Every structure is written in C-alpha cells, then in structure tokens.
CSV table of C-alpha atoms and ligand atoms in Angstrom, one decimal:
chain,number,residue,atom,x,y,z
W,112,MET,CA,-5.6,0.9,-16.5
W,113,PRO,CA,-9.2,0.5,-17.6
W,114,ALA,CA,-11.6,3.7,-17.4
W,115,THR,CA,-13.9,2.0,-15.0
W,116,PRO,CA,-13.0,0.4,-11.8
W,117,HIS,CA,-14.1,-3.4,-13.1
W,118,LEU,CA,-11.0,-4.9,-11.9
W,119,ILE,CA,-11.2,-3.7,-8.1
W,120,PRO,CA,-12.5,-7.4,-6.9
W,121,SER,CA,-9.6,-8.9,-8.7
W,122,VAL,CA,-7.1,-6.4,-7.1
W,123,ILE,CA,-8.7,-6.9,-3.6
W,124,GLN,CA,-8.8,-10.6,-4.2
W,125,GLY,CA,-4.9,-10.5,-5.1
W,126,ALA,CA,-3.9,-8.3,-2.3
W,127,ALA,CA,-6.0,-10.6,0.3
W,128,SER,CA,-4.4,-13.9,-1.0
W,129,ALA,CA,-0.7,-12.2,-0.8
W,130,ILE,CA,-1.4,-11.6,2.9
W,131,GLN,CA,-3.2,-14.9,3.4
W,132,SER,CA,-0.3,-16.8,2.3
W,133,HIS,CA,2.5,-15.0,4.4
W,134,ALA,CA,0.3,-14.2,7.5
W,135,GLU,CA,2.7,-16.2,9.8
W,136,GLU,CA,5.7,-14.6,8.0
W,137,VAL,CA,4.2,-11.1,8.6
W,138,SER,CA,2.9,-12.0,12.0
W,139,ALA,CA,6.0,-13.2,13.3
W,140,LEU,CA,8.0,-9.7,12.1
W,141,ASP,CA,5.2,-7.6,14.1
W,142,GLN,CA,5.5,-9.9,16.9
W,143,ALA,CA,9.6,-9.1,17.0
W,144,ILE,CA,9.3,-5.3,17.0
W,145,GLY,CA,5.6,-4.4,17.2
W,146,ASP,CA,2.9,-5.7,19.3
W,147,GLY,CA,1.7,-8.6,16.8
W,148,ASP,CA,-1.6,-7.4,15.4
W,149,HIS,CA,-0.4,-6.3,12.0
W,150,VAL,CA,-2.0,-9.2,10.0
W,151,VAL,CA,-5.1,-9.4,11.7
W,152,ASN,CA,-5.6,-5.6,11.5
W,153,LEU,CA,-4.9,-5.9,7.7
W,154,GLN,CA,-7.1,-9.1,7.2
W,155,ARG,CA,-9.9,-7.8,8.7
W,156,GLY,CA,-9.8,-4.7,6.4
W,157,LEU,CA,-9.1,-6.6,3.2
W,158,GLU,CA,-12.2,-8.8,4.2
W,159,ALA,CA,-14.6,-5.7,4.7
W,160,LEU,CA,-13.5,-4.7,1.1
W,161,SER,CA,-14.1,-8.1,-0.3
W,162,GLN,CA,-17.6,-8.0,0.9
W,163,GLN,CA,-17.9,-4.4,-0.9
W,164,ALA,CA,-16.1,-5.9,-4.0
W,165,GLU,CA,-19.0,-5.5,-6.3
W,166,SER,CA,-20.3,-2.3,-5.1
W,167,LEU,CA,-17.1,-0.8,-5.5
W,168,ALA,CA,-16.5,-1.8,-8.8
W,169,ALA,CA,-19.8,0.2,-9.8
W,170,LEU,CA,-19.0,3.2,-8.7
W,171,ASP,CA,-16.2,5.7,-10.4
W,172,TRP,CA,-12.8,5.6,-9.4
W,173,PRO,CA,-12.9,9.0,-7.2
W,174,ALA,CA,-16.0,7.4,-5.2
W,175,ALA,CA,-14.4,4.0,-5.2
W,176,LEU,CA,-11.2,5.1,-3.9
W,177,GLN,CA,-12.7,7.3,-1.4
W,178,LYS,CA,-14.8,4.4,-0.2
W,179,ILE,CA,-12.0,1.8,0.3
W,180,GLY,CA,-10.4,4.6,2.2
W,181,MET,CA,-13.4,4.9,4.7
W,182,THR,CA,-13.9,1.2,4.8
W,183,LEU,CA,-10.2,0.7,5.7
W,184,MET,CA,-10.2,3.6,8.1
W,185,ALA,CA,-13.3,2.0,9.9
W,186,SER,CA,-12.1,-1.6,10.0
W,187,VAL,CA,-8.6,-1.9,9.9
W,188,GLY,CA,-7.6,-0.2,13.5
W,189,GLY,CA,-3.9,0.5,14.3
W,190,ALA,CA,-1.5,2.8,13.1
W,191,SER,CA,-2.0,1.3,9.8
W,192,GLY,CA,-5.7,1.8,9.6
W,193,SER,CA,-5.8,5.5,9.6
W,194,LEU,CA,-2.8,5.6,7.4
W,195,TYR,CA,-3.8,3.6,4.5
W,196,GLY,CA,-7.5,5.1,5.1
W,197,THR,CA,-5.6,8.4,4.4
W,198,LEU,CA,-3.7,7.2,1.5
W,199,PHE,CA,-7.1,6.0,-0.6
W,200,ILE,CA,-8.8,9.1,0.6
W,201,ALA,CA,-6.4,11.5,-0.5
W,202,MET,CA,-6.1,9.3,-3.9
W,203,GLY,CA,-9.8,9.6,-4.6
W,204,LYS,CA,-9.7,13.7,-4.0
W,205,ALA,CA,-6.7,13.4,-6.6
W,206,MET,CA,-8.5,11.5,-9.2
W,207,LYS,CA,-11.6,13.9,-9.0
W,208,ASP,CA,-12.7,14.7,-12.6
W,209,ARG,CA,-9.8,12.8,-14.1
W,210,GLU,CA,-9.9,9.8,-16.4
W,211,MET,CA,-7.6,7.0,-15.1
W,212,ASN,CA,-4.5,6.6,-17.0
W,213,LEU,CA,-0.8,5.9,-16.0
W,214,ALA,CA,0.0,9.6,-15.4
W,215,ASN,CA,-3.1,10.4,-13.5
W,216,LEU,CA,-2.7,7.2,-11.3
W,217,ALA,CA,1.0,8.3,-10.7
W,218,GLU,CA,0.1,11.5,-9.6
W,219,ALA,CA,-2.9,10.6,-7.4
W,220,PHE,CA,-0.7,7.7,-5.9
W,221,GLY,CA,2.2,10.5,-5.1
W,222,ARG,CA,-0.6,12.6,-3.5
W,223,GLY,CA,-1.9,9.7,-1.3
W,224,VAL,CA,1.6,9.0,0.0
W,225,GLU,CA,2.1,12.7,0.7
W,226,ALA,CA,-0.9,12.8,2.7
W,227,MET,CA,0.3,9.6,4.5
W,228,LYS,CA,3.4,11.2,5.5
W,229,ALA,CA,1.7,14.2,7.0
W,230,ARG,CA,-0.8,12.2,9.0
W,231,GLY,CA,1.9,9.7,10.3
W,232,LYS,CA,4.5,12.8,10.7
W,233,ALA,CA,6.9,10.6,8.9
W,234,ASP,CA,9.2,10.0,5.8
W,235,ARG,CA,11.5,7.5,4.1
W,236,GLY,CA,14.2,6.2,6.6
W,237,GLU,CA,12.1,5.8,9.5
W,238,LYS,CA,11.2,1.8,8.8
W,239,THR,CA,7.8,1.8,8.0
W,240,MET,CA,5.7,1.1,5.0
W,241,LEU,CA,6.6,4.4,3.7
W,242,ASP,CA,9.9,2.9,2.6
W,243,VAL,CA,8.1,0.9,0.3
W,244,LEU,CA,5.5,3.4,-0.9
W,245,ILE,CA,7.7,6.2,-1.5
W,246,PRO,CA,9.9,4.5,-4.0
W,247,VAL,CA,6.8,2.9,-5.5
W,248,ALA,CA,5.4,6.4,-6.0
W,249,ASP,CA,8.5,7.3,-7.7
W,250,VAL,CA,8.9,4.4,-10.2
W,251,LEU,CA,5.0,5.3,-11.2
W,252,LYS,CA,5.9,9.2,-11.6
W,253,SER,CA,9.1,8.5,-13.8
W,254,ALA,CA,7.1,5.5,-15.7
W,255,ALA,CA,4.3,8.0,-16.3
W,256,GLU,CA,7.1,10.2,-18.1
W,257,HIS,CA,8.2,7.6,-20.2
W,258,ALA,CA,6.6,4.9,-22.7
W,259,ILE,CA,6.5,1.9,-20.6
W,260,ALA,CA,4.7,-1.9,-21.0
W,261,PRO,CA,2.5,-2.6,-18.7
W,262,GLY,CA,4.5,-5.9,-17.8
W,263,GLN,CA,7.7,-3.9,-17.4
W,264,LEU,CA,6.1,-1.6,-15.2
W,265,ALA,CA,4.9,-4.0,-13.2
W,266,GLU,CA,8.2,-5.7,-12.7
W,267,GLU,CA,9.7,-2.4,-11.9
W,268,VAL,CA,7.2,-1.5,-8.9
W,269,SER,CA,7.7,-5.1,-7.5
W,270,ARG,CA,11.5,-4.7,-7.8
W,271,ALA,CA,11.4,-1.0,-6.1
W,272,ALA,CA,8.7,-2.4,-3.6
W,273,GLU,CA,10.8,-5.2,-2.6
W,274,ALA,CA,14.0,-3.0,-2.1
W,275,GLY,CA,12.5,-0.7,-0.1
W,276,MET,CA,11.2,-3.4,2.3
W,277,GLU,CA,14.2,-4.8,2.3
W,278,SER,CA,15.9,-1.6,3.2
W,279,THR,CA,14.0,-1.3,6.5
W,280,ARG,CA,15.9,-4.2,7.9
W,281,ASP,CA,19.0,-2.4,9.1
W,282,MET,CA,17.1,0.7,10.0
W,283,LEU,CA,16.6,2.2,13.3
W,284,ALA,CA,13.0,2.4,13.9
W,285,THR,CA,11.7,6.3,14.8
W,286,LYS,CA,8.0,5.9,14.4
W,287,GLY,CA,5.5,3.6,15.5
W,288,ARG,CA,5.8,0.9,18.3
W,289,ALA,CA,9.2,-0.3,17.1
W,290,SER,CA,10.8,3.0,18.2
W,291,PHE,CA,10.2,2.0,21.7
W,292,LEU,CA,13.0,-0.8,21.0
W,293,GLY,CA,15.7,1.4,19.9
W,294,GLU,CA,18.9,-0.7,18.5
W,295,ARG,CA,17.0,-3.9,19.0
W,296,ALA,CA,14.6,-3.3,16.4
W,297,ILE,CA,17.8,-3.4,13.9
W,298,GLY,CA,17.9,-6.7,12.0
W,299,HIS,CA,14.3,-7.2,11.6
W,300,VAL,CA,12.2,-6.0,8.4
W,301,ASP,CA,9.4,-3.7,9.4
W,302,ALA,CA,6.1,-5.8,9.2
W,303,GLY,CA,4.1,-3.1,7.5
W,304,ALA,CA,6.6,-2.7,4.9
W,305,ARG,CA,6.7,-6.4,4.4
W,306,SER,CA,2.8,-6.2,4.1
W,307,SER,CA,2.7,-3.4,1.8
W,308,GLN,CA,5.1,-5.0,-0.5
W,309,LEU,CA,3.5,-8.3,-0.9
W,310,MET,CA,0.3,-6.3,-1.7
W,311,ILE,CA,1.7,-4.3,-4.0
W,312,SER,CA,3.4,-6.8,-5.8
W,313,ALA,CA,0.0,-8.4,-5.9
W,314,ILE,CA,-1.8,-5.6,-7.2
W,315,ALA,CA,0.7,-5.0,-9.9
W,316,GLU,CA,0.3,-8.4,-11.4
W,317,VAL,CA,-3.4,-8.4,-11.4
W,318,VAL,CA,-3.2,-4.9,-13.1
W,319,ALA,CA,-0.3,-5.9,-15.7
W,320,GLU,CA,-2.6,-9.1,-16.7
W,321,SER,CA,-6.0,-7.2,-17.1
W,322,ALA,CA,-6.4,-5.1,-20.3
W,323,TRP,CA,-5.5,-1.4,-20.3
D,619,ADP,P1,0.0,-0.9,15.5
D,619,ADP,O1,1.3,-0.3,15.5
D,619,ADP,O2,-0.9,0.4,16.0
D,619,ADP,O3,-0.2,-2.1,16.0
D,619,ADP,P2,-0.1,-2.2,12.5
D,619,ADP,O4,0.3,-3.3,13.6
D,619,ADP,O5,-1.4,-2.5,12.1
D,619,ADP,O6,-0.4,-0.8,14.0
D,619,ADP,O7,0.7,-1.2,11.8
D,619,ADP,C1,2.0,-1.2,12.4
D,619,ADP,C2,2.8,-0.9,10.9
D,619,ADP,O8,2.4,0.7,10.7
D,619,ADP,C3,4.1,-0.6,11.0
D,619,ADP,O9,5.1,-1.9,10.8
D,619,ADP,C4,4.6,0.4,10.2
D,619,ADP,O10,5.1,0.0,9.0
D,619,ADP,C5,3.5,1.4,10.0
D,619,ADP,N1,3.3,2.6,10.7
D,619,ADP,C6,3.4,2.8,12.0
D,619,ADP,N2,3.7,4.0,12.3
D,619,ADP,C7,3.7,4.7,11.3
D,619,ADP,C8,3.7,6.0,10.9
D,619,ADP,N3,3.8,7.1,11.6
D,619,ADP,N4,3.9,6.3,9.3
D,619,ADP,C9,3.9,5.3,8.4
D,619,ADP,N5,3.4,4.0,9.0
D,619,ADP,C10,3.7,3.6,9.9
D,620,MG,MG1,0.7,-3.9,15.6
C-alpha cells in the first residue's frame, strides 16, 4: 500500500467498472427482495467519486477517506449510502496520524465495519453487505499478523468476500427491506452483499497490482 493515495483514481475506476459490468445482475437481485434501486444508488456515488478522483489523490489518507465518506453519504442515498458513508468516515478517523500500511489499514477497516454495524444495528448473519465486509475485515486482520504477499492477500480477500456473498443466499433477512419478505427472501443473494463483493474483489486486484 503506497504511503500516499495516488492509487485512488484506479481504485474508484476498478469499483465502478465492476458494478457497471454486473449492473443488470445486481439490479435483478435488489428487485427480487428489495426495491430495485441499489445499482443506481451505487452508480451515482461512484460517479461522484470519479469526478473527485484527482482531488482525492492529492489529499492524505485520513482526509481522503473522510471526503469519500461524505461524498457517498450525500450522493448514494438509500440504506447503503449512510452505511458506506459511515464506513469511510470511521476509517478516516482511525487513520489519523498513522502511516498507511497493512496493519493500520486492517485496523481502520475493522473500525469502519464496527461503525457500520452500530449505525445499521446489524451484524453478520442478517443477509446484508456485512456478511461480506466482516469476513474481509477478519482476513485483513490476520494477514496483518503474518507476512503475506500482496497477490496472495488479494486472493484471500476475494475468496472471503465471495464466500460471504454466497452465504447470504440461504439466510433469512432481519434488516433492511428484504426483512419484510420473511421466508420468501430465502434462495436469493442479497444485492448489497453482491455489490460489495464485486467492489472489494476489484479493489483488491488494483491494490495488489500497484507498487506497495
Ligand atoms: P434501500 O434498501 O434503502 O433501497 P439500497 O438498495 O441502496 O438501499 O441498499 C440495500 C442494501 O443495503 C441491502 O442489500 C443490504 O445489503 C444493505 N443494508 C440494508 N440495511 C442494512 C443494515 N442495517 N446494515 C447493513 N447493511 C444493510
Ligand atoms: Mg434498494
């Protein structure tokens, strides 16, 4: 992970194209057990971030993460907007006065996920994007404790994200709109879990390919 956020534009680009190329699929998932707006919500946020990409890259990590959070909060809307906003704002706070390295990133991401859990009053096992984000936070934490090659870390992160996304299929939803459906939500992957898995895998690949 470079000390400065110069890779932010390619991270945003990677996340945006992963969502773009799976837009119909994610839309269909949200139509099945939500209200169908999830992809449009995310695309609005990713477009806002794309427009800020160069100015974000000129900031230090705490300021860049804070600004990403504020932008997502203001542009995404829906449940996911305030939740992603909370994640990045908490990460920015956790990175204050710290250099960017795997250990600090792992801790900041863990704090961000904790803040998201508190904001949405949700935890693992409730058929949301937390079923992807929590296992990814765990992988980062354990990777920070062992020496691990960037390529291997990206693979482990992607594998955990995919298993977490897949695990939502057979869950009953207890948070968000899907919870209104009761057992009818069983058999469908959660749209927010799928979109977060797609973005995380794309970001892991971009970061692994960049110079650490
Ligand atoms: P909305 O549900 O308001 O239409 P979106 O469609 O943008 O918002 O996002 C829906 C996604 O947000 C869900 O698929 C789920 O993954 C996630 N989500 C909803 N509520 C929560 C919550 N309390 N905690 C974590 N994630 C949640
Ligand atoms: Mg929705």
